[in-house]
């Protein structure tokens, strides 16, 4: 078991940052009833941990008895397979797995769950409804989101939806207004450090303060990443992290950063561009999302000492421009290379001037 | 403790039961009452922004016509959650239109026609709308169709010309506030001064949104105050927006970058930020109209890009850097 999973707080009381959100959840769980909810925040900020702790407090430990199964939904005589994780009290799936057919899948599954009375064991004063967790709600097509509007109102007796999303802008207003919005920001450095120190103590790791600082800096507010890095660093150093212990960022981050460094250092010519293709393909074949590459490359270029300050605004503009094109288009490598070429052009122009 | 139960959404619980109690649409209700009395009911097309009472009006109208018991037999209600391709229009609507119902109920006018309500009609494909044209004419003997939509421009012309159009204006703040107060009294909620007012002002004339916000507010907080409402609707604290604007106005790219990173970590919605930044920029008397126009233009672009699925953090950085640059250039010119 990864340390990440061992350290995950099981109950709302064990959560150790964002107390305003936690307190609201505690208050809701004590009422045994809650509205539809929408959790939003950057990845690794603790959205899912809060949801599971919330469900644990309401339904008891059985929520953790999860099984995963492939669920087949027939849409216009085509079968769509969806990975569904479920406990006696809740269901969880990624509707975006269904691609353009997500509208039908969402309707089908929610209607099925909402119309079948709860089969879970009913004891005490637990609520009788089921909980449906929809991950990546912002990746749902607009049609699917439209379809949810009415469903959310009509299913409220038998099911509650919990939507999870990285950002709010792509969730349509009618859905937002039907949910309790819960913002889960990235924890700040001190909070991440606390989590790391607790984890180190639980696993008998000697952790020097400078290492903690390095871990926090590398993870940048992503607690999941911070814990993974801690485990990797600790194991590589036989559980003793002295002040000189170095923290290595994940390989793919280093690879993306090296692209940025190459871009700043030059030379700015077609041959150099061609050399970046190998690195880019290596990242893409490891299923690194292209938008992460855009962000990392831009950050590296901006941070680099020899990047002319006057060029920065333009670099930011072109990154946003090509990332947008990339999201619309089909082949990421085309847009990434166009982006590199533009960065080279801008840098060459400002470098000379 | 407040009795804010989520079992029944208040938007459903407090939907007006008859056409008299529909909030603030005197002109529309008067015409509809006329139509009931004369028995001369046209096909209807309701359009207007969300939460202005379009669905409530037609449901109340049907209840007035048929009474609660007959409604199920006489009214076919389809919305975007139901499958509404061309097949559904052809089969379900036509079949429903074919059935002749003549049962009368004591105390209700019960005219010979039935109602087909197509809610959220702007999501019906143009093909399916075309299929509707013929149906509307052939079935008009015993069926009336009511289309409800947000954007009348998405309804094809032949349909528009077959309907009596009603525009629903956003509900004025005073009327919304009245409705909220009524609900608060019925649910015996303890309200703090200013909370309901804030709910109304953040809802922008959308009564459903106001009522939903109110219900979630009283479920999530014991005694919600105006600041809690801001949290609920995802509004960014005004001080933060002002501070971001002041910081980036230096025109330094690095300042914009720091602010963008910070906002991304805080997970505020970029669209919300743009809405509020808009107000701040309008209020900045020192900024020239040209600069304001340029910034608005860039905001529109960013909004579109985000809608297309572009990464918010990159768009945000670009926007903040652009605003900073424009403000700085503008000040330099004077």
XYZ file of C-alpha atoms in Angstrom:
687
model
C 0.000 0.000 0.000
C 1.309 3.415 -0.863
C 1.955 5.810 1.974
C -0.383 8.139 0.166
C -3.289 5.770 0.811
C -2.238 4.978 4.366
C -2.058 8.640 5.253
C -5.435 9.497 3.762
C -7.676 10.704 6.601
C -10.741 8.502 6.961
C -12.963 10.823 8.959
C -13.800 14.480 8.714
C -12.303 15.155 12.130
C -8.921 13.845 10.997
C -8.628 16.343 8.153
C -5.964 18.881 8.918
C -6.416 21.926 6.726
C -9.195 24.017 5.102
C -11.170 24.071 8.307
C -14.006 26.205 6.978
C -14.848 23.590 4.336
C -14.398 20.772 6.839
C -16.641 22.436 9.387
C -19.371 22.886 6.832
C -19.130 19.201 5.940
C -19.216 18.211 9.608
C -22.342 20.296 10.092
C -23.993 18.729 7.049
C -23.048 15.188 8.054
C -24.598 15.661 11.482
C -27.910 16.432 9.800
C -27.805 13.197 7.806
C -29.006 15.081 4.790
C -27.298 17.244 2.242
C -27.960 18.929 -1.086
C -26.227 18.132 -4.363
C -22.645 19.270 -4.104
C -19.896 20.440 -6.403
C -16.309 20.228 -5.171
C -13.793 22.229 -7.144
C -10.091 22.842 -6.713
C -6.690 22.005 -8.225
C -5.565 18.398 -8.377
C -4.083 17.055 -5.176
C -5.820 19.612 -2.986
C -7.928 17.021 -1.178
C -11.335 17.073 -2.852
C -11.752 13.326 -2.986
C -10.386 12.806 0.503
C -13.011 15.189 1.839
C -15.810 13.511 -0.080
C -14.879 10.040 1.153
C -14.456 11.239 4.736
C -17.838 12.932 4.488
C -19.486 9.745 3.243
C -17.686 7.765 5.925
C -19.123 10.007 8.618
C -22.621 9.672 7.210
C -22.815 6.041 6.173
C -20.169 4.416 8.334
C -17.124 2.312 7.501
C -18.963 0.231 4.907
C -18.440 3.025 2.399
C -14.875 1.815 2.083
C -15.974 -1.645 0.949
C -15.697 -0.715 -2.670
C -15.787 -2.899 -5.722
C -15.107 -1.883 -9.259
C -16.880 -3.301 -12.252
C -17.295 -2.601 -15.931
C -20.760 -1.339 -16.615
C -22.188 -1.622 -20.100
C -24.679 0.927 -21.303
C -26.343 0.490 -24.661
C -26.667 3.703 -26.625
C -28.291 3.501 -30.047
C -27.308 -0.158 -30.354
C -23.705 0.657 -29.470
C -22.292 -0.607 -26.215
C -20.352 1.856 -24.117
C -18.272 0.466 -21.297
C -17.785 2.498 -18.166
C -15.655 1.740 -15.151
C -17.831 2.039 -12.084
C -16.720 1.949 -8.479
C -19.435 1.278 -5.965
C -20.090 0.614 -2.309
C -23.463 -0.252 -0.782
C -24.082 3.463 -0.474
C -22.452 5.175 -3.359
C -21.477 4.929 -7.012
C -18.603 6.641 -8.667
C -17.677 6.965 -12.298
C -16.016 9.159 -14.894
C -18.731 10.065 -17.381
C -16.113 11.510 -19.699
C -14.930 7.938 -20.388
C -17.948 7.680 -22.649
C -16.711 10.474 -24.920
C -19.423 12.032 -27.042
C -22.022 9.585 -25.763
C -21.712 10.867 -22.219
C -25.165 12.390 -22.261
C -26.897 9.051 -22.702
C -24.615 7.312 -20.257
C -25.217 9.869 -17.528
C -28.963 9.756 -18.034
C -29.092 5.995 -18.203
C -26.976 5.329 -15.128
C -28.476 8.029 -12.956
C -31.998 7.051 -13.858
C -31.203 3.437 -13.113
C -29.707 4.233 -9.734
C -32.346 6.780 -8.875
C -35.288 4.578 -9.744
C -34.021 1.411 -7.999
C -34.718 1.793 -4.320
C -31.625 1.512 -2.205
C -30.463 -2.084 -1.837
C -27.951 -1.271 0.881
C -28.546 -2.340 4.452
C -30.643 0.278 6.155
C -29.909 0.615 9.818
C -30.368 3.402 12.308
C -31.080 6.838 10.981
C -28.879 6.714 7.925
C -30.301 8.466 4.913
C -32.115 6.302 2.398
C -30.740 7.926 -0.717
C -27.696 6.864 -2.689
C -24.778 9.050 -3.563
C -23.491 9.363 -7.107
C -20.024 10.826 -7.551
C -19.290 12.229 -11.002
C -15.606 12.841 -11.569
C -14.291 15.387 -14.062
C -17.630 17.146 -14.287
C -16.006 19.953 -16.271
C -15.152 17.484 -19.030
C -18.806 16.606 -19.607
C -20.143 17.875 -22.900
C -22.599 20.755 -22.698
C -25.368 18.429 -23.873
C -24.695 16.084 -20.960
C -24.672 18.970 -18.517
C -27.965 20.246 -19.933
C -29.425 16.790 -19.485
C -28.405 16.774 -15.833
C -30.408 19.907 -15.023
C -33.794 18.310 -14.771
C -32.456 14.963 -13.606
C -30.915 16.642 -10.597
C -34.254 18.083 -9.585
C -36.273 14.953 -10.157
C -33.864 12.463 -8.568
C -33.345 14.405 -5.363
C -35.517 12.042 -3.314
C -33.532 8.931 -4.148
C -30.057 10.147 -4.999
C -27.598 12.937 -4.327
C -24.996 13.941 -6.838
C -21.504 14.983 -5.901
C -19.697 16.564 -8.819
C -15.923 16.842 -8.788
C -14.162 19.287 -11.046
C -10.829 21.037 -11.324
C -12.355 24.320 -12.303
C -15.717 25.921 -12.189
C -15.802 27.855 -15.436
C -16.709 24.906 -17.615
C -19.637 23.791 -15.480
C -22.767 25.444 -16.826
C -24.541 27.959 -14.633
C -27.796 25.963 -14.213
C -25.816 23.090 -12.699
C -23.810 25.359 -10.452
C -26.947 26.968 -9.123
C -28.361 23.562 -8.219
C -25.331 22.567 -6.155
C -23.705 23.561 -2.938
C -20.360 24.857 -4.176
C -17.358 23.799 -2.135
C -14.037 25.344 -3.052
C -11.012 23.294 -2.055
C -7.914 25.428 -2.746
C -4.371 24.088 -2.772
C -3.054 23.976 0.778
C -0.240 26.404 1.499
C 3.338 25.368 2.216
C 2.906 25.128 5.981
C -0.054 22.771 5.648
C 1.788 20.551 3.188
C 4.786 20.492 5.520
C 2.570 19.383 8.417
C 1.172 16.535 6.336
C 4.701 15.485 5.334
C 6.039 15.596 8.895
C 3.106 13.539 10.162
C 3.633 10.964 7.443
C 7.366 10.817 8.174
C 6.677 10.251 11.850
C 4.204 7.448 11.112
C 6.739 5.686 8.927
C 9.717 6.314 11.196
C 11.512 8.435 8.641
C 14.124 10.875 9.779
C 13.225 14.020 7.847
C 15.398 17.133 8.010
C 13.722 20.518 7.623
C 15.562 21.498 4.393
C 14.253 18.320 2.759
C 10.717 19.205 3.801
C 11.160 22.621 2.190
C 12.432 21.037 -1.007
C 9.534 18.585 -1.102
C 7.008 21.371 -0.585
C 8.602 23.453 -3.314
C 8.693 20.588 -5.824
C 5.126 19.482 -5.110
C 3.734 23.015 -5.275
C 0.567 22.565 -3.241
C -0.227 19.108 -4.583
C -0.446 16.914 -1.483
C -0.700 13.712 -3.485
C 2.521 14.506 -5.309
C 4.188 15.613 -2.065
C 3.470 12.273 -0.387
C 4.612 10.279 -3.412
C 7.854 12.272 -3.512
C 8.347 11.761 0.206
C 7.984 8.004 -0.146
C 10.358 7.866 -3.102
C 12.942 10.083 -1.434
C 12.751 8.259 1.889
C 13.107 4.812 0.359
C 16.005 5.883 -1.836
C 17.820 7.125 1.254
C 17.017 4.228 3.602
C 14.528 6.291 5.616
C 17.178 8.836 6.613
C 16.823 12.198 4.903
C 19.713 14.396 5.990
C 19.821 18.133 5.185
C 21.816 17.357 1.998
C 19.333 14.840 0.635
C 18.124 15.999 -2.755
C 14.571 15.717 -3.947
C 14.191 14.742 -7.564
C 11.092 15.809 -9.367
C 9.334 13.111 -11.414
C 11.174 12.214 -14.634
C 8.566 13.677 -16.911
C 8.747 17.035 -15.143
C 12.516 17.080 -15.646
C 12.089 16.149 -19.303
C 9.561 18.939 -19.893
C 11.791 21.410 -18.096
C 14.746 20.446 -20.241
C 12.694 21.388 -23.299
C 12.213 24.829 -21.768
C 15.922 25.189 -21.063
C 16.782 24.176 -24.632
C 14.388 26.803 -25.928
C 15.964 29.605 -23.923
C 19.550 28.601 -24.577
C 19.079 28.171 -28.304
C 20.235 27.848 -30.973
C 17.016 28.987 -32.543
C 16.955 27.045 -35.790
C 15.035 24.200 -37.455
C 17.573 21.605 -36.397
C 17.129 22.493 -32.725
C 13.381 22.320 -33.194
C 13.732 18.902 -34.738
C 15.740 17.681 -31.757
C 12.906 18.643 -29.408
C 10.559 16.319 -31.273
C 12.124 13.218 -29.702
C 11.713 14.637 -26.208
C 8.132 15.636 -26.896
C 7.209 12.218 -28.223
C 8.765 10.585 -25.197
C 6.510 12.654 -22.945
C 3.396 12.091 -25.007
C 3.883 8.323 -25.225
C 4.008 8.248 -21.420
C 0.516 9.748 -21.449
C 1.574 13.113 -20.063
C -1.283 15.499 -20.898
C -0.107 18.106 -23.432
C -1.396 20.995 -21.300
C 1.055 20.008 -18.550
C 3.884 20.236 -21.085
C 2.758 23.712 -22.137
C 2.650 24.890 -18.529
C 5.991 23.381 -17.528
C 7.807 24.635 -20.605
C 6.437 28.150 -20.148
C 7.284 28.184 -16.436
C 10.838 27.045 -17.134
C 11.366 29.639 -19.858
C 9.972 32.434 -17.691
C 12.067 31.425 -14.692
C 15.283 31.169 -16.716
C 17.795 33.967 -16.082
C 18.445 34.708 -19.729
C 14.827 35.145 -20.721
C 14.397 38.821 -21.695
C 11.738 40.390 -19.398
C 10.165 42.290 -22.301
C 9.384 39.005 -24.081
C 7.475 37.451 -21.196
C 4.034 38.885 -21.949
C 4.247 37.711 -25.520
C 5.424 34.250 -24.459
C 2.451 33.930 -22.115
C 0.122 34.983 -24.911
C 1.451 32.420 -27.377
C 1.385 29.622 -24.816
C -2.271 30.336 -24.096
C -2.907 30.611 -27.827
C -1.344 27.282 -28.822
C -2.698 25.415 -25.813
C -6.175 26.548 -26.848
C -5.522 25.340 -30.402
C -4.225 22.070 -29.004
C -7.401 21.558 -26.963
C -9.473 22.052 -30.098
C -7.260 20.092 -32.433
C -6.375 16.452 -32.715
C -2.637 15.902 -32.712
C -0.884 17.508 -29.726
C 2.620 17.222 -31.183
C 1.741 19.554 -34.053
C 0.611 22.282 -31.705
C 3.497 21.771 -29.312
C 6.021 22.165 -32.123
C 4.259 25.229 -33.462
C 4.498 26.571 -29.928
C 8.238 25.814 -29.671
C 8.841 27.495 -33.007
C 6.983 30.586 -31.873
C 8.873 30.720 -28.570
C 12.148 30.492 -30.515
C 10.981 33.310 -32.779
C 9.986 35.570 -29.908
C 13.187 34.904 -27.984
C 15.368 35.480 -31.049
C 13.586 38.740 -31.762
C 13.907 40.124 -28.232
C 17.384 38.662 -27.774
C 18.695 40.649 -30.706
C 16.833 43.838 -29.852
C -32.387 24.906 14.363
C -33.754 25.708 10.962
C -35.926 23.132 9.300
C -34.112 23.360 5.983
C -34.807 19.899 4.600
C -33.481 19.112 1.187
C -36.070 16.384 0.599
C -38.206 18.606 -1.614
C -36.494 21.456 -3.425
C -38.150 24.708 -2.447
C -38.305 25.661 -6.094
C -40.798 22.816 -6.506
C -42.494 23.220 -3.139
C -43.216 26.901 -3.690
C -44.009 26.815 -7.382
C -47.100 28.970 -7.889
C -50.202 26.754 -7.838
C -52.418 28.934 -9.973
C -51.912 31.626 -12.517
C -52.923 34.381 -10.082
C -49.927 33.738 -7.867
C -47.258 33.835 -10.579
C -44.824 36.522 -9.512
C -44.629 39.698 -11.516
C -45.899 38.954 -14.999
C -49.183 40.839 -15.086
C -49.243 41.372 -18.848
C -48.663 37.703 -19.620
C -51.097 36.381 -17.046
C -53.785 38.786 -18.194
C -53.541 37.591 -21.774
C -53.573 33.960 -20.745
C -56.616 34.466 -18.532
C -58.327 36.051 -21.486
C -57.461 33.052 -23.613
C -58.932 30.692 -21.037
C -62.167 32.672 -20.832
C -62.710 32.971 -24.554
C -61.560 29.391 -25.156
C -59.335 30.683 -27.924
C -55.921 29.370 -27.022
C -53.057 29.747 -29.517
C -49.833 27.711 -29.520
C -47.498 29.365 -27.054
C -43.841 30.288 -27.135
C -42.360 31.505 -23.835
C -38.897 32.961 -23.934
C -36.727 34.759 -21.443
C -33.709 34.380 -19.148
C -33.629 31.432 -16.714
C -35.652 31.546 -13.530
C -38.202 34.105 -14.645
C -41.216 31.833 -14.263
C -41.792 30.418 -17.736
C -42.252 26.824 -16.614
C -44.175 27.933 -13.542
C -46.585 29.937 -15.681
C -47.421 27.116 -18.062
C -47.773 24.575 -15.252
C -50.037 26.962 -13.361
C -52.029 27.565 -16.538
C -52.543 23.818 -17.061
C -53.590 23.379 -13.462
C -56.110 26.170 -13.845
C -57.432 24.539 -16.993
C -57.672 20.900 -15.984
C -57.252 20.667 -12.238
C -54.510 18.643 -10.556
C -56.077 15.231 -11.264
C -56.600 15.559 -14.989
C -53.188 17.124 -15.548
C -51.387 13.835 -15.978
C -53.703 12.730 -18.770
C -53.945 16.032 -20.521
C -50.422 17.380 -20.375
C -47.284 15.914 -21.920
C -44.202 17.521 -20.421
C -40.877 16.953 -22.166
C -37.617 18.628 -21.235
C -33.957 18.412 -22.170
C -33.428 15.511 -19.774
C -35.727 13.380 -21.892
C -34.605 12.099 -25.207
C -36.057 14.461 -27.782
C -34.673 13.577 -31.137
C -36.743 13.675 -34.270
C -38.195 10.230 -33.444
C -39.674 11.402 -30.180
C -41.320 14.388 -31.804
C -42.711 12.123 -34.505
C -43.981 9.315 -32.305
C -44.652 10.464 -28.768
C -45.969 13.920 -29.546
C -48.093 12.676 -32.442
C -49.513 9.770 -30.503
C -50.308 11.997 -27.572
C -51.953 14.468 -29.922
C -54.144 11.767 -31.421
C -55.828 10.756 -28.160
C -59.143 12.480 -27.642
C -59.938 13.388 -24.057
C -63.304 14.802 -23.158
C -63.632 14.045 -19.453
C -64.754 17.131 -17.595
C -63.956 17.935 -14.009
C -66.247 20.005 -11.828
C -64.898 23.505 -11.204
C -62.356 23.599 -14.035
C -62.951 24.795 -17.591
C -61.451 21.611 -19.099
C -61.463 22.673 -22.748
C -61.209 20.028 -25.443
C -57.541 20.578 -26.142
C -54.556 18.986 -24.422
C -51.158 20.573 -23.870
C -47.732 19.451 -25.020
C -45.018 21.363 -23.182
C -41.536 21.305 -24.653
C -39.282 22.777 -22.002
C -35.777 23.987 -22.837
C -36.824 23.980 -26.475
C -33.690 25.734 -27.689
C -31.945 22.386 -27.308
C -34.249 20.665 -29.790
C -32.396 20.093 -33.037
C -33.542 22.112 -36.067
C -34.512 18.829 -37.754
C -36.801 17.884 -34.918
C -38.203 21.406 -34.962
C -39.078 21.012 -38.613
C -40.856 17.784 -37.792
C -42.862 19.758 -35.299
C -44.211 22.216 -37.906
C -46.590 19.771 -39.506
C -47.612 18.282 -36.182
C -48.547 21.721 -34.930
C -50.948 22.211 -37.802
C -52.515 18.783 -38.003
C -53.061 18.418 -34.296
C -54.253 21.909 -33.572
C -57.837 20.687 -33.273
C -57.247 19.031 -29.965
C -53.693 19.897 -28.901
C -51.832 23.080 -28.047
C -48.078 23.170 -27.954
C -46.129 25.333 -25.577
C -42.440 25.848 -26.298
C -40.236 27.230 -23.562
C -36.764 28.502 -24.324
C -34.050 30.901 -23.222
C -33.009 32.083 -26.660
C -35.787 32.696 -29.139
C -33.201 32.935 -31.908
C -32.636 29.186 -31.717
C -36.227 28.437 -32.654
C -36.766 28.176 -36.397
C -38.942 30.860 -38.012
C -41.811 28.597 -39.162
C -42.385 27.591 -35.545
C -42.177 31.135 -34.277
C -44.811 32.284 -36.732
C -47.208 29.591 -35.523
C -47.022 30.654 -31.896
C -48.091 33.528 -29.705
C -44.810 34.780 -28.289
C -44.419 35.872 -24.689
C -41.240 37.444 -23.389
C -40.465 36.979 -19.707
C -38.494 39.840 -18.200
C -36.009 39.226 -15.381
C -37.838 39.525 -12.084
C -37.146 42.846 -10.323
C -35.255 42.697 -7.037
C -38.219 43.862 -4.969
C -40.500 41.107 -6.276
C -37.822 38.442 -5.743
C -37.182 39.675 -2.233
C -40.886 39.472 -1.489
C -41.004 35.852 -2.625
C -37.939 34.937 -0.544
C -39.432 36.612 2.534
C -42.651 34.657 2.051
C -40.737 31.377 1.863
C -38.600 32.309 4.863
C -41.760 32.918 6.884
C -43.306 29.615 5.844
C -40.133 27.680 6.628
C -39.702 29.718 9.827
C -36.088 30.601 9.105
C -34.049 32.982 11.206
C -32.636 35.469 8.766
C -29.963 38.070 9.405
C -30.354 41.527 7.895
C -28.866 41.734 4.450
C -28.706 37.992 3.736
C -31.815 37.801 1.589
C -30.880 41.064 -0.111
C -27.478 39.613 -0.984
C -29.071 36.436 -2.331
C -31.279 38.528 -4.602
C -28.430 40.747 -5.806
C -26.209 37.764 -6.678
C -29.012 35.993 -8.495
C -29.396 38.638 -11.210
C -33.163 38.370 -11.657
C -33.142 34.564 -11.634
C -35.717 33.611 -9.035
C -34.993 29.901 -9.160
C -31.343 30.546 -8.500
C -32.254 32.827 -5.615
C -34.499 30.194 -4.039
C -31.968 27.398 -4.538
C -29.206 29.538 -3.047
C -31.431 30.319 -0.123
C -32.171 26.653 0.489
C -28.551 25.557 0.309
C -27.511 28.500 2.473
C -29.873 27.485 5.232
C -28.825 23.845 4.940
C -25.100 24.556 5.035
C -25.036 27.335 7.630
C -27.000 27.790 10.828
C -27.391 31.522 10.286
C -26.016 32.539 6.909
C -24.793 36.113 6.565
C -24.038 38.038 3.364
C -20.411 36.813 3.305
C -21.572 33.185 3.446
C -23.766 33.805 0.422
C -20.706 35.015 -1.494
C -18.919 31.763 -0.653
C -21.898 29.716 -1.756
C -22.275 31.270 -5.172
C -18.515 31.202 -5.750
C -18.122 34.973 -5.666
C -14.575 36.146 -5.117
C -14.069 38.563 -2.199
C -14.140 42.081 -3.657
C -10.994 43.078 -1.746
C -9.064 40.269 -3.426
C -10.150 41.324 -6.910
C -9.250 44.934 -6.154
C -5.874 43.876 -4.816
C -5.146 41.753 -7.895
C -6.010 44.704 -10.131
C -3.790 47.111 -8.200
C -0.869 44.685 -8.211
C -0.947 43.894 -11.908
C -1.433 47.577 -12.822
C 2.292 48.032 -12.248
C 2.686 46.471 -15.693
C 5.372 44.116 -14.386
C 4.947 40.699 -15.952
C 6.246 38.918 -12.883
C 3.565 40.549 -10.726
C 0.881 39.254 -13.088
C 2.454 35.801 -13.020
C 2.481 35.689 -9.218
C -1.159 36.780 -9.061
C -2.177 34.226 -11.686
C -0.425 31.413 -9.795
C -2.018 32.497 -6.553
C -5.529 32.651 -8.054
C -5.071 29.245 -9.689
C -4.128 27.751 -6.338
C -7.155 29.344 -4.728
C -9.275 27.655 -7.417
C -11.470 30.643 -8.130
C -13.322 30.430 -11.416
C -11.714 32.560 -14.118
C -15.105 33.451 -15.558
C -16.215 34.725 -12.176
C -12.990 36.682 -11.871
C -13.625 38.286 -15.255
C -17.148 39.297 -14.230
C -15.881 41.000 -11.127
C -12.743 42.398 -12.754
C -15.079 43.938 -15.273
C -16.762 45.993 -12.550
C -13.408 47.112 -11.140
C -12.163 48.197 -14.558
C -15.371 50.086 -15.330
C -15.035 51.929 -12.059
C -11.418 52.940 -12.717
C -11.891 56.567 -13.730
C -8.236 56.999 -14.621
C -8.378 54.419 -17.387
C -9.179 55.612 -20.907
C -12.113 54.193 -22.848
C -9.780 52.731 -25.459
C -7.894 50.727 -22.859
C -11.156 49.529 -21.323
C -12.406 48.427 -24.731
C -9.179 46.572 -25.446
C -9.357 44.759 -22.114
C -12.986 43.813 -22.657
C -12.072 42.466 -26.078
C -9.389 40.261 -24.574
C -11.803 39.071 -21.876
C -14.265 37.985 -24.537
C -11.507 36.034 -26.256
C -10.421 34.362 -23.027
C -14.012 33.473 -22.227
C -14.412 31.803 -25.603
C -11.116 29.944 -25.252
C -12.087 28.567 -21.854
C -15.414 27.472 -23.261
C -13.472 25.607 -25.946
C -11.612 23.720 -23.256
C -8.391 25.704 -23.010
C -6.473 25.495 -19.746
C -7.700 28.156 -17.331
C -4.366 28.897 -15.708
C -2.714 29.820 -19.017
C -5.652 31.952 -20.116
C -5.662 33.685 -16.753
C -1.956 34.479 -16.970
C -2.386 35.880 -20.463
C -5.348 37.996 -19.376
C -3.694 39.422 -16.275
C -0.481 40.187 -18.156
C -2.505 41.919 -20.866
C -4.538 43.975 -18.403
C -1.369 45.011 -16.578
C 0.337 45.965 -19.810
C -2.676 47.929 -21.106
C -3.133 49.853 -17.875
C 0.550 50.713 -17.721
C 0.679 51.859 -21.357
C -2.466 53.916 -20.835
C -1.096 55.679 -17.768
C 2.184 56.318 -19.589
C 0.371 58.028 -22.438
C -1.113 60.706 -20.167
